PDB file of C-alpha atoms in Angstrom:
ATOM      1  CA  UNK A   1     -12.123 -12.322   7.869  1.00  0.00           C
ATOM      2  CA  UNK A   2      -9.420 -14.431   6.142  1.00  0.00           C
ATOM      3  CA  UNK A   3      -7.293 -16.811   8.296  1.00  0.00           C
ATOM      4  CA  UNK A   4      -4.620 -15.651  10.022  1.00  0.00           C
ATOM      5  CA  UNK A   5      -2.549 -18.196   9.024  1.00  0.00           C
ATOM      6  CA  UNK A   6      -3.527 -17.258   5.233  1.00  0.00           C
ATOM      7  CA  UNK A   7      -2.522 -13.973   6.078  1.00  0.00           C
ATOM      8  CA  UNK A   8       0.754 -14.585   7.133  1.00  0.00           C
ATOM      9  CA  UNK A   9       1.665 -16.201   3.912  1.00  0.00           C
ATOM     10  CA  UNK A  10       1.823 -12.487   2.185  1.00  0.00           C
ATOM     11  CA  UNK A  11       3.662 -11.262   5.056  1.00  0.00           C
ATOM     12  CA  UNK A  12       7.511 -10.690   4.560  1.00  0.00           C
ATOM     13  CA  UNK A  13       8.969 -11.045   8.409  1.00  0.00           C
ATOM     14  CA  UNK A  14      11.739  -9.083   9.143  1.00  0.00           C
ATOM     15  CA  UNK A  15      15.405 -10.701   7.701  1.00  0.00           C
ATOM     16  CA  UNK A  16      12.795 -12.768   5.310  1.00  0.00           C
ATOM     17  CA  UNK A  17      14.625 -13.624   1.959  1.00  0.00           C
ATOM     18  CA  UNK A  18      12.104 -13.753  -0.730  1.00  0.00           C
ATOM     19  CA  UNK A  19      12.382 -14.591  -4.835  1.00  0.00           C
ATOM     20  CA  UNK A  20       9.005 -13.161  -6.375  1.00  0.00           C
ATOM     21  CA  UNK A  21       8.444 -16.353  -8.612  1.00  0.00           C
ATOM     22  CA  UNK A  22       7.935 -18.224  -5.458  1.00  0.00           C
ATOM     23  CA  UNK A  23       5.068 -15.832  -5.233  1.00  0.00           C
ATOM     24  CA  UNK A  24       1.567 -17.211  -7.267  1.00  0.00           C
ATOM     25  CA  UNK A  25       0.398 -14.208  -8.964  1.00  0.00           C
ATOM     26  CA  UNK A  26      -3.002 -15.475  -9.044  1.00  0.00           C
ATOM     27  CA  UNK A  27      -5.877 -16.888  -7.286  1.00  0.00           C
ATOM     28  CA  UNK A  28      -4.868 -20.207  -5.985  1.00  0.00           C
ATOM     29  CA  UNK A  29      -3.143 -18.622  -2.948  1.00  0.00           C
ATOM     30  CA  UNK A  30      -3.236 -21.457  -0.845  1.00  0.00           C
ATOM     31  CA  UNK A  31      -3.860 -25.424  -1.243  1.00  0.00           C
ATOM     32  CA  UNK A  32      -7.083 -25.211   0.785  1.00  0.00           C
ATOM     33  CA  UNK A  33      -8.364 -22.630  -1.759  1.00  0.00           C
ATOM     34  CA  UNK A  34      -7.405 -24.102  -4.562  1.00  0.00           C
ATOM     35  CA  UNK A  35      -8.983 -27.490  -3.962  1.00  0.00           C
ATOM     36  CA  UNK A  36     -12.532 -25.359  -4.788  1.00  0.00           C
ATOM     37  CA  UNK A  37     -13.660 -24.382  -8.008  1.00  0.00           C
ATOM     38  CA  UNK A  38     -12.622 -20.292  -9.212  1.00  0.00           C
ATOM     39  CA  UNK A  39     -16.225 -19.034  -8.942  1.00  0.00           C
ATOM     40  CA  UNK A  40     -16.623 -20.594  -5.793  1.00  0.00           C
ATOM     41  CA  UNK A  41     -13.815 -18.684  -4.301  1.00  0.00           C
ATOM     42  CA  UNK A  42     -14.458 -15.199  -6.286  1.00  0.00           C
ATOM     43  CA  UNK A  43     -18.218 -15.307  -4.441  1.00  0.00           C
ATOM     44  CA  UNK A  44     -16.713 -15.813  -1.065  1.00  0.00           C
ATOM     45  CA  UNK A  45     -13.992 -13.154  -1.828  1.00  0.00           C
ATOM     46  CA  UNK A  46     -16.976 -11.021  -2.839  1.00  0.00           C
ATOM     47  CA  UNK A  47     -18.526 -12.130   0.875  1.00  0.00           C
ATOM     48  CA  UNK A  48     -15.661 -10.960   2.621  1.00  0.00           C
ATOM     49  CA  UNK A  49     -15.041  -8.363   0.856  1.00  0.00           C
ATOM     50  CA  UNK A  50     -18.109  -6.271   1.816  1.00  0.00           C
ATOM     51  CA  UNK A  51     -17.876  -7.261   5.675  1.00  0.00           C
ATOM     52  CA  UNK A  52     -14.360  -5.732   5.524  1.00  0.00           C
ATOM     53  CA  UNK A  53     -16.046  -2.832   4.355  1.00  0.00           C
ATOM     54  CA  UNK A  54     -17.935  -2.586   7.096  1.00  0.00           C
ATOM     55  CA  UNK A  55     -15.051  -3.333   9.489  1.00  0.00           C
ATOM     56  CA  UNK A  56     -13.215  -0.961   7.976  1.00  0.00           C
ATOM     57  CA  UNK A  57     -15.875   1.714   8.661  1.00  0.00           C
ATOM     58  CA  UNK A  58     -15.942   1.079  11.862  1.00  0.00           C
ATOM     59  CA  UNK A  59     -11.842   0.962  12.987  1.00  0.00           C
ATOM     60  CA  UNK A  60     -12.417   4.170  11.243  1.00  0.00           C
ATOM     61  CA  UNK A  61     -15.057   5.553  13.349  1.00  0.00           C
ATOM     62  CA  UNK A  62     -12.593   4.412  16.407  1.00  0.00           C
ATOM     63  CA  UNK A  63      -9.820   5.157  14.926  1.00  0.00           C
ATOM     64  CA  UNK A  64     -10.822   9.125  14.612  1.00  0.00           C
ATOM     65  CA  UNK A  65     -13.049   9.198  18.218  1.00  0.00           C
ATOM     66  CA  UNK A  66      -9.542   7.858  20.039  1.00  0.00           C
ATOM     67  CA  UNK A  67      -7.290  10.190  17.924  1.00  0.00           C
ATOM     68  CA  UNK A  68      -4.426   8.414  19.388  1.00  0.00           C
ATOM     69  CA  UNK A  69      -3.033   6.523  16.202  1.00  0.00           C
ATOM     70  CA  UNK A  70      -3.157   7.115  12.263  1.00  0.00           C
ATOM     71  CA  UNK A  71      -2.861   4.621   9.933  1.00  0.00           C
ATOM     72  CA  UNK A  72      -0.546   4.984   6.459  1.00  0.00           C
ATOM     73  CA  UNK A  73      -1.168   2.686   3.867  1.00  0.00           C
ATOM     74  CA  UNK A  74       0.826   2.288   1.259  1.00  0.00           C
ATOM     75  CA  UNK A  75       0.916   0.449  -2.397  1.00  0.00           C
ATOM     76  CA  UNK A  76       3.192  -0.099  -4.899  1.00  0.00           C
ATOM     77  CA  UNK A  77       3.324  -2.040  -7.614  1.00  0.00           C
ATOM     78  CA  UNK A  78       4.581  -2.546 -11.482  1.00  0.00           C
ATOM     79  CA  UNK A  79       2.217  -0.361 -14.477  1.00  0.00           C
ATOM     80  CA  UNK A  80      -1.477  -2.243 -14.489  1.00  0.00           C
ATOM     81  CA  UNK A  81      -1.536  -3.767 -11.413  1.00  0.00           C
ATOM     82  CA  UNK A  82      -4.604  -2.502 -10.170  1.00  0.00           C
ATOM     83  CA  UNK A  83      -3.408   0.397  -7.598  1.00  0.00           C
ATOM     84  CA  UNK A  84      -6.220   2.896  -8.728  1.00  0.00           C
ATOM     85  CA  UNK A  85      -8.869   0.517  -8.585  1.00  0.00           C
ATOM     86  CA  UNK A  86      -7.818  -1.048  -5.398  1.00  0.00           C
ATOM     87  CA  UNK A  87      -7.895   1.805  -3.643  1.00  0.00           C
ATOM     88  CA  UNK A  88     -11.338   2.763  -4.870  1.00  0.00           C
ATOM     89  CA  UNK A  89     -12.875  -0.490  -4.210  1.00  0.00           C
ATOM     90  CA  UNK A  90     -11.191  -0.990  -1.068  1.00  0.00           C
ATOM     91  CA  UNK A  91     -11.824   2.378   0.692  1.00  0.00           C
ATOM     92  CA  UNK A  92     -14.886   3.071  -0.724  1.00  0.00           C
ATOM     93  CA  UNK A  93     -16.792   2.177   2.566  1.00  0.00           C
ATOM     94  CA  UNK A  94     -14.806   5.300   4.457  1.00  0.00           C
ATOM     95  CA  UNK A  95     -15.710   8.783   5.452  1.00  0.00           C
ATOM     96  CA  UNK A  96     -13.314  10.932   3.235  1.00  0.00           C
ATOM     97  CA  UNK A  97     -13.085  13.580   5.836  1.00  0.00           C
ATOM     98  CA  UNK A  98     -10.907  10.961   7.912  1.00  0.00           C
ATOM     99  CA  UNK A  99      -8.800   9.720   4.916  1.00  0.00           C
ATOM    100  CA  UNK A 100      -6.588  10.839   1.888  1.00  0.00           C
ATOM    101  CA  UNK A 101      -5.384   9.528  -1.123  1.00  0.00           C
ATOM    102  CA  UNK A 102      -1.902  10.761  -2.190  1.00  0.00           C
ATOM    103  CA  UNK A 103      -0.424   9.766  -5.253  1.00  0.00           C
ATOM    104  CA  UNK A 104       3.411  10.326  -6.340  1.00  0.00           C
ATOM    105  CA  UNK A 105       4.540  11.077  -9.924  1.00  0.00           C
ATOM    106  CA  UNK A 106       7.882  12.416 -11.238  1.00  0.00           C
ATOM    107  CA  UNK A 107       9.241  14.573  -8.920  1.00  0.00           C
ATOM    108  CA  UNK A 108       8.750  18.559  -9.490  1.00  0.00           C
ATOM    109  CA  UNK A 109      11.791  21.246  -9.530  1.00  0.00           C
ATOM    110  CA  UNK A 110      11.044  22.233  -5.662  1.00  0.00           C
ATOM    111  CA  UNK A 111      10.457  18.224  -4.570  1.00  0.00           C
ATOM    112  CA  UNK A 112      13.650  17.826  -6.141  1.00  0.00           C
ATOM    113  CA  UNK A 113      15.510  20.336  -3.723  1.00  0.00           C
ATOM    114  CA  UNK A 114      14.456  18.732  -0.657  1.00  0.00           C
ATOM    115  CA  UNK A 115      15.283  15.469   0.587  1.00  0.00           C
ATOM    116  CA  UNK A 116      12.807  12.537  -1.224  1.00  0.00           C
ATOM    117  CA  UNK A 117      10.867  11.872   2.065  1.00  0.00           C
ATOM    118  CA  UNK A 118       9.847  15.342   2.027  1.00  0.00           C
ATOM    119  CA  UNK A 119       6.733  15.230  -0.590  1.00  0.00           C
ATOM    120  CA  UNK A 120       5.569  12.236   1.190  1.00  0.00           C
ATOM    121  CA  UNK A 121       6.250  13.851   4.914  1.00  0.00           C
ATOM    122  CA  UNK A 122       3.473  16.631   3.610  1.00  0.00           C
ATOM    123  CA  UNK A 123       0.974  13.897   3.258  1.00  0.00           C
ATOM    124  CA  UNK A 124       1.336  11.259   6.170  1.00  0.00           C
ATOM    125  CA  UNK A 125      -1.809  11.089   8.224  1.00  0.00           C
ATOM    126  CA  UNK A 126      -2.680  13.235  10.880  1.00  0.00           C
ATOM    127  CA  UNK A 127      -3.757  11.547  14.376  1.00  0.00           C
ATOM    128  CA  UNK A 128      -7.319   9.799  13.690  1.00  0.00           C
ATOM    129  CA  UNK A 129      -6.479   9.809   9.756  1.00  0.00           C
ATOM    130  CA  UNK A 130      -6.109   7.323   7.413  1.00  0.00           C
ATOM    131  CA  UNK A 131      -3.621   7.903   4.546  1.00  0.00           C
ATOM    132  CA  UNK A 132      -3.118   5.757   1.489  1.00  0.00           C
ATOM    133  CA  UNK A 133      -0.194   6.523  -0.554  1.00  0.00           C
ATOM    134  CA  UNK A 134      -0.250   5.455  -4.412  1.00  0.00           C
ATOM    135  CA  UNK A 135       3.410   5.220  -5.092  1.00  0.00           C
ATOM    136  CA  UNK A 136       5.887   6.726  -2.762  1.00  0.00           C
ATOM    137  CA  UNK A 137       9.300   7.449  -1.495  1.00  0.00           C
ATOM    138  CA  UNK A 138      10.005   3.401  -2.489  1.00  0.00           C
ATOM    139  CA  UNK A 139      10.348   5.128  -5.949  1.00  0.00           C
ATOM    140  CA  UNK A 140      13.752   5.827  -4.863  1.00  0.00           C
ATOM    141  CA  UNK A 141      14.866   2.719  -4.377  1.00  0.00           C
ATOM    142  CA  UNK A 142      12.602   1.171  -7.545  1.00  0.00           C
ATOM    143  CA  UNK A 143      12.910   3.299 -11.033  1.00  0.00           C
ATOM    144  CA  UNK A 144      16.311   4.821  -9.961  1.00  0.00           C
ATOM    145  CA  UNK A 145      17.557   2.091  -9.092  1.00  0.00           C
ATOM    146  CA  UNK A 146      16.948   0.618 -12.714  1.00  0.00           C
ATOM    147  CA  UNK A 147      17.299   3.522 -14.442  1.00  0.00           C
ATOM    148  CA  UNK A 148      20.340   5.392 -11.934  1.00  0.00           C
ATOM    149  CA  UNK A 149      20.974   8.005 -14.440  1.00  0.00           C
ATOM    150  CA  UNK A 150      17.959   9.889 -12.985  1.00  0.00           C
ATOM    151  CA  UNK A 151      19.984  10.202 -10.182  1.00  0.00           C
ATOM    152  CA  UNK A 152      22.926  11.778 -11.821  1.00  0.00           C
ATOM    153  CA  UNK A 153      21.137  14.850 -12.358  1.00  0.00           C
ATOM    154  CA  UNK A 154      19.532  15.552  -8.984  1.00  0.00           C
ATOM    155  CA  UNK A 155      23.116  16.647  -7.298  1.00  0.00           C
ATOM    156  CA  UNK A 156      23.417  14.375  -4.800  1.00  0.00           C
ATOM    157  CA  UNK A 157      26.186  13.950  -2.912  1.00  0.00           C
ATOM    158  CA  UNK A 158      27.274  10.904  -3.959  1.00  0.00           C
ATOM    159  CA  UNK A 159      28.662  10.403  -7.280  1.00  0.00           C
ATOM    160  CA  UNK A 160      28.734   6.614  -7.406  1.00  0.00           C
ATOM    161  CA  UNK A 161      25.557   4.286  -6.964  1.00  0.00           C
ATOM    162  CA  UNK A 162      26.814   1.383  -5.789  1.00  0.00           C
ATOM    163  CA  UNK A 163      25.495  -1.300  -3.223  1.00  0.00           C
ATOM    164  CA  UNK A 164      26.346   1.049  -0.352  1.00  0.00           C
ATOM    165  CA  UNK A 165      24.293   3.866  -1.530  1.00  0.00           C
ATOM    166  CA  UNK A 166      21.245   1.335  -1.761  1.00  0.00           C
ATOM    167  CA  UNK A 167      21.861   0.053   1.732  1.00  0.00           C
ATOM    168  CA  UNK A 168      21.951   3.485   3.070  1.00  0.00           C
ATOM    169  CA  UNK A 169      18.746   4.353   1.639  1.00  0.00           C
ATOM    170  CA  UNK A 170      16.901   1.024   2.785  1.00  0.00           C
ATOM    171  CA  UNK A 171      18.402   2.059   6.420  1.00  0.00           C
ATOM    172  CA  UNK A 172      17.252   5.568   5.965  1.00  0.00           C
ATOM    173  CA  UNK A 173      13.951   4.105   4.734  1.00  0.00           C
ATOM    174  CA  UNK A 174      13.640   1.859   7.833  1.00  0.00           C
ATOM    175  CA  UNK A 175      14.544   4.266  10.326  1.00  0.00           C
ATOM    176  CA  UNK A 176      11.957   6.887   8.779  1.00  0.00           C
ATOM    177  CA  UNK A 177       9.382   4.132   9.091  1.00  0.00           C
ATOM    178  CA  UNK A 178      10.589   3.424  12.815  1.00  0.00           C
ATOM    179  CA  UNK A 179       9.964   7.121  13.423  1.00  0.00           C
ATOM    180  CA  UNK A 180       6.416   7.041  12.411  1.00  0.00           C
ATOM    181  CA  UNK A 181       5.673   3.862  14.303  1.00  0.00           C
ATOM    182  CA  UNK A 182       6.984   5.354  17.423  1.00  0.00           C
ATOM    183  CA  UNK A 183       5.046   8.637  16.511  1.00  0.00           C
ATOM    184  CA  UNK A 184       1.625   6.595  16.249  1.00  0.00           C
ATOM    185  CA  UNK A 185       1.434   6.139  12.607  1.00  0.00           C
ATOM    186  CA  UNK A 186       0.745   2.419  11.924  1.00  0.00           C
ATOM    187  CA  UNK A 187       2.043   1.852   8.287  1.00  0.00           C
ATOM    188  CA  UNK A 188       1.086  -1.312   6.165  1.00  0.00           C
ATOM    189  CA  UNK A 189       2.975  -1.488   3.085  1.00  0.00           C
ATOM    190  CA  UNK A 190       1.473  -3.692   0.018  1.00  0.00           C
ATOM    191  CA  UNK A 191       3.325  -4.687  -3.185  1.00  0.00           C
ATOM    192  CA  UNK A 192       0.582  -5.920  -6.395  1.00  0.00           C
ATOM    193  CA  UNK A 193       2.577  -8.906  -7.705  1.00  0.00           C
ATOM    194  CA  UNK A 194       1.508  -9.137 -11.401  1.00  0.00           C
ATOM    195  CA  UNK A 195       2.457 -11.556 -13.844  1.00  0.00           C
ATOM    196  CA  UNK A 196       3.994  -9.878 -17.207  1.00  0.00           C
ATOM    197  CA  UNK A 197       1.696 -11.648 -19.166  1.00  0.00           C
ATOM    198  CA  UNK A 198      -1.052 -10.251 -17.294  1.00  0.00           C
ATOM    199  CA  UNK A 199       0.246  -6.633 -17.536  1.00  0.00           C
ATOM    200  CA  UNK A 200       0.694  -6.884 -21.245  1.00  0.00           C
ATOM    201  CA  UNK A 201      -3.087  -8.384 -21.344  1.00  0.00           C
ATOM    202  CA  UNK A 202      -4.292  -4.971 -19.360  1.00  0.00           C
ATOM    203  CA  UNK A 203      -2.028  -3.191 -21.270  1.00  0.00           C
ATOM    204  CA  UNK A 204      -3.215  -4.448 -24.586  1.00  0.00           C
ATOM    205  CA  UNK A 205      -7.036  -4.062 -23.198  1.00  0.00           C
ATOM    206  CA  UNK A 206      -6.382  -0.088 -23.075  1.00  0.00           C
ATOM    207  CA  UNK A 207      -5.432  -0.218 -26.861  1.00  0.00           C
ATOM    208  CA  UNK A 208      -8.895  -1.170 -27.574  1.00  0.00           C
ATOM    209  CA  UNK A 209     -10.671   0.912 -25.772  1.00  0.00           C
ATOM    210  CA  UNK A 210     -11.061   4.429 -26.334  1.00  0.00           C
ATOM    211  CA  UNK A 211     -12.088   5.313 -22.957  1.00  0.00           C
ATOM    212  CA  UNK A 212      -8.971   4.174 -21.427  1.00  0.00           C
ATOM    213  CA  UNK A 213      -6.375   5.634 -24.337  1.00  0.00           C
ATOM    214  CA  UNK A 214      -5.764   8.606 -21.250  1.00  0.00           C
ATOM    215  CA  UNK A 215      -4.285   5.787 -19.233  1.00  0.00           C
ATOM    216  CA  UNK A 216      -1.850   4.933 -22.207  1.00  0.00           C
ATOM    217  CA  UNK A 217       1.913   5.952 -21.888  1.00  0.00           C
ATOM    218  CA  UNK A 218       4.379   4.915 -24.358  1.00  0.00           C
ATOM    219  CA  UNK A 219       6.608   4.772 -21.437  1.00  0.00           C
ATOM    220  CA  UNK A 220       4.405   1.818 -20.066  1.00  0.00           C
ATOM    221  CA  UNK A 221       5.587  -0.291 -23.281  1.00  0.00           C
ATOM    222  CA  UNK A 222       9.307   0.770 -22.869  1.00  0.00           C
ATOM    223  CA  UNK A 223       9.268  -0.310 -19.435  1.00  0.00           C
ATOM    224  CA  UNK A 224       8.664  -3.654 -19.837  1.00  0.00           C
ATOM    225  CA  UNK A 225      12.144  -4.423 -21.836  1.00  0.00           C
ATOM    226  CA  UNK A 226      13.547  -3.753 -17.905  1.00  0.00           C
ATOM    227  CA  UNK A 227      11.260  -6.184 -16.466  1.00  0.00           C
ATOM    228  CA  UNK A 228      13.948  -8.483 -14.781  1.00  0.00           C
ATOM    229  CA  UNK A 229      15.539  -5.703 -13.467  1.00  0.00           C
ATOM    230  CA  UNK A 230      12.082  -4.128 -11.401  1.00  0.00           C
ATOM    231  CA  UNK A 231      11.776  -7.562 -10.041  1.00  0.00           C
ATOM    232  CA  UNK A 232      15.432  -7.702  -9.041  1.00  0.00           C
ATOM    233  CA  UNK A 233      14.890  -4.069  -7.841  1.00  0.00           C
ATOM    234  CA  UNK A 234      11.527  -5.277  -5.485  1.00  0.00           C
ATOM    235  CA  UNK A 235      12.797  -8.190  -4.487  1.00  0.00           C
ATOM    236  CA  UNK A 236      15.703  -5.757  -3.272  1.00  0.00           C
ATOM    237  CA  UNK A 237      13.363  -3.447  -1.256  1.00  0.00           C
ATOM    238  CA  UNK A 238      10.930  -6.060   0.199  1.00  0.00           C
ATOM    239  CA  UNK A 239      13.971  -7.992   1.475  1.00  0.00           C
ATOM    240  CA  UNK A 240      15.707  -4.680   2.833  1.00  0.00           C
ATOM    241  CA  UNK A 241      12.282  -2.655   4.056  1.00  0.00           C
ATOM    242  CA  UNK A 242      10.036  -4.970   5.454  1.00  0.00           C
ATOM    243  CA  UNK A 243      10.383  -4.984   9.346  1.00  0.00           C
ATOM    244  CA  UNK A 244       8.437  -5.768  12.420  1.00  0.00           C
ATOM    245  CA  UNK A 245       6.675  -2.618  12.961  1.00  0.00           C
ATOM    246  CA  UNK A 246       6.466  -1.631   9.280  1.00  0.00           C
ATOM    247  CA  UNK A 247       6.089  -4.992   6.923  1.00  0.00           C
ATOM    248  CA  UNK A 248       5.640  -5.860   3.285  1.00  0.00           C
ATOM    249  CA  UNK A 249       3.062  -7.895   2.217  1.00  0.00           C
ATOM    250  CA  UNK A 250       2.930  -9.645  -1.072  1.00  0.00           C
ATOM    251  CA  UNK A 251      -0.396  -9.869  -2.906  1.00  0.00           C
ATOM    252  CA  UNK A 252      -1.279 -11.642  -5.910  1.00  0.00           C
ATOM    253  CA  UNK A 253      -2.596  -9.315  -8.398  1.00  0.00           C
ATOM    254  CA  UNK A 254      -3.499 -11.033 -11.480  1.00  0.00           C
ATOM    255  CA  UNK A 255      -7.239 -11.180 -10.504  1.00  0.00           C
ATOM    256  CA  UNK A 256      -8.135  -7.771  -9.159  1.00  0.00           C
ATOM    257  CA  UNK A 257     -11.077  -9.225  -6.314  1.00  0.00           C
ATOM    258  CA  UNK A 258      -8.542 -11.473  -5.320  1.00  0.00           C
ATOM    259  CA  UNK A 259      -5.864  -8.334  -4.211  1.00  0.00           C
ATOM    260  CA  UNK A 260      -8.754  -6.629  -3.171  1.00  0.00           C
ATOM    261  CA  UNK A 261     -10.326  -9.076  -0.590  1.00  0.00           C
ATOM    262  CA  UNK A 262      -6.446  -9.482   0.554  1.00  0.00           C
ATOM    263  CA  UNK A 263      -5.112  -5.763   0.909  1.00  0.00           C
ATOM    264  CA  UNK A 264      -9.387  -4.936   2.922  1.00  0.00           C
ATOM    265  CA  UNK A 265      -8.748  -8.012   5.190  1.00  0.00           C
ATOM    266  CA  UNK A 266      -5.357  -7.023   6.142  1.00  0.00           C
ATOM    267  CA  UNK A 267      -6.132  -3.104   6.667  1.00  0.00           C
ATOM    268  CA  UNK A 268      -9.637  -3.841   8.363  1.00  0.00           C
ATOM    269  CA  UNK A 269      -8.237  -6.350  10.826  1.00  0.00           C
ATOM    270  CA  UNK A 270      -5.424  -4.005  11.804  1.00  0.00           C
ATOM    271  CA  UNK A 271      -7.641  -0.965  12.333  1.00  0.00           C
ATOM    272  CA  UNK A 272      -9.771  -2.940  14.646  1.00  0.00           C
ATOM    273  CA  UNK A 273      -7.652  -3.830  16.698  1.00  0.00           C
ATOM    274  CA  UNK A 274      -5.856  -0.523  17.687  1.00  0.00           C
ATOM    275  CA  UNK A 275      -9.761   0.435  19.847  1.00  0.00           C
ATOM    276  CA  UNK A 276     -12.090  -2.122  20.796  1.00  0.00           C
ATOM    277  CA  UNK A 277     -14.340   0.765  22.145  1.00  0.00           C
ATOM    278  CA  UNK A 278     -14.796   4.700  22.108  1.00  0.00           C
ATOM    279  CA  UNK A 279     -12.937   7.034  24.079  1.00  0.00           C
ATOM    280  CA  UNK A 280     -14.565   7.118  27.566  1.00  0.00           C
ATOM    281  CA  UNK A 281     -15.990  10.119  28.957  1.00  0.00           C
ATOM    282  CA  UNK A 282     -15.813  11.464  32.718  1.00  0.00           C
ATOM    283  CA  UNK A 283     -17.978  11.348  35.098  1.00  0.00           C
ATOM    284  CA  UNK A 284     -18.356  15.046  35.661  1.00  0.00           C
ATOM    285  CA  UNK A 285     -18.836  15.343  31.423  1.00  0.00           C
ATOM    286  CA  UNK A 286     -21.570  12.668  31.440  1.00  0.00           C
ATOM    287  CA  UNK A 287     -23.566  14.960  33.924  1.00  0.00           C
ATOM    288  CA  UNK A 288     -22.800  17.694  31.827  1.00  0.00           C
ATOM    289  CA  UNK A 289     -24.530  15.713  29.053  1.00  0.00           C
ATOM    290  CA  UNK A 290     -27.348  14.348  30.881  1.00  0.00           C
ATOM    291  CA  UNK A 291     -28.348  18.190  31.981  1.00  0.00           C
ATOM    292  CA  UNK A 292     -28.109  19.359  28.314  1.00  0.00           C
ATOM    293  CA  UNK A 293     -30.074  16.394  27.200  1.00  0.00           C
ATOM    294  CA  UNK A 294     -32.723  17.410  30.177  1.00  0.00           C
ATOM    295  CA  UNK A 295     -32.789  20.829  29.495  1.00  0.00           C
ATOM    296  CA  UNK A 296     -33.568  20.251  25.495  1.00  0.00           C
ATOM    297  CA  UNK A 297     -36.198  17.532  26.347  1.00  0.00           C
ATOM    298  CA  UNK A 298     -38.104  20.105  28.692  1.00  0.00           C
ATOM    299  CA  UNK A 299     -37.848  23.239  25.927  1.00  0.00           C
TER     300      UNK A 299
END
């Protein structure tokens, strides 16, 4: 597992003021790991990366036997910074009875009636799950707040999106996220800091090849003219949202084993230590059990 002093360098601490370009998008995340040579780092990442695997398998066995917690990941992240992949690299170790993916595009005519938490409510975790969600209700305070003419036609309330309609929606965000928490949902919260010219190298990487032409949006190119603005508008939310029992971490995400290492490490070490052991079983059931096991040896 990664240091936990490493760690805590991608952690945002509650009332933490951050400025993304103080943020290294790549993989010199530290001066101890930068003193070594790239490869040398990218085959320990690779090292570390499969033990978290199997950590992670196994807060996820104990996770489910206890059924006292569940565990909500979730990931956001400008266009290209490696949420899909992430996710399938990092989870790929789990038993997908015991966890769901749940990803978050423009909002449909009934979403749009409720409340914005309420697509997302429909998807948390049960008890003993783990849920990752791929986008989420940080939407709301991330493409509307660039582009707040979305907002204009949803009938809200309010008719004016100023700075206190943005507080009130971090404090509504917090105090959702202080529900769960209380509830037994652990949530871990991970923005994919990419460098624009990395993005437009991905981007530019799906233009010549076919294969990945589905991926293309020309939406994903008209973006990018409002790329101040989404860092303004995530600096915003991690400095607003990230809070002692639901916090933001920042991970590089220019070099794709690099976030992935990162976001297993973090996610592994918290699942392991909700249970260090399985649920215990009574006396009077462990007879039970030891007649059964009796009664099937003798048949």
């Amino acid at each position: 597992m990664l240091a936990e002093e490493l760690i805590a360098k991608f952690r945002i601490d509650e009332g933490q003021k951050v400025k993304l370009r103080d943020y290294d998008t790549g993989w010199k995340v530290s001066d101890e790991i930068a003193y070594f040579q790239k490869e040398e780092v990218k085959n320990k990442a690779k090292d570390i990366l499969e033990k978290n695997r199997e950590d992670l398998a196994r807060g996820q066995s104990l996770l489910w036997a206890n059924n006292t917690y569940s565990l909500l990941v979730i990931i956001q992240g400008m266009d290209t910074a490696g949420k899909d992949s992430l996710i399938k690299h990092v989870m790929s170790g789990v038993n997908p009875q015991g966890c769901r993916v749940s990803s978050f595009d423009v909002p449909s005519k009934e979403e749009l009636d409720h409340d914005y938490f309420w697509r997302c409510n429909l998807k948390l975790p049960k008890r003993g799950e783990i849920g990752i969600f791929n986008r989420s209700y940080y939407e709301e305070v991330l493409i509307t707040k660039v582009h707040p003419e979305i907002l204009e036609g949803r009938h809200l309330p309010q008719k004016e999106f100023h700075d206190e309609f943005w507080k009130m929606r971090y404090e509504d965000i917090n105090s959702y996220e202080r529900h769960l928490s209380n509830s037994g949902t652990v949530v871990l919260k991970f923005f994919l800091h990419i460098s624009k010219e990395k993005q437009k190298e991905r981007l530019l990487a799906r233009f010549e090849n076919e294969s990945k032409y589905w991926k293309i949006s020309p939406s994903d190119i008209a973006e990018r003219k409002f790329w101040d603005n989404y860092i303004k508008a995530y600096e915003d939310m991690l400095n607003n949202t990230s809070t002692k029992s639901a916090p933001w971490y920042i991970v590089p995400a220019d070099y794709k084993w690099v976030a992935r290492t990162i976001v297993s490490d973090i996610i592994a070490s918290k699942l392991i230590s909700l249970h260090d052991s399985y649920p215990a079983v009574s006396e009077e059931t462990l007879e039970k059990i030891k007649k059964a096991a009796d009664m099937l040896k003798n048949e």
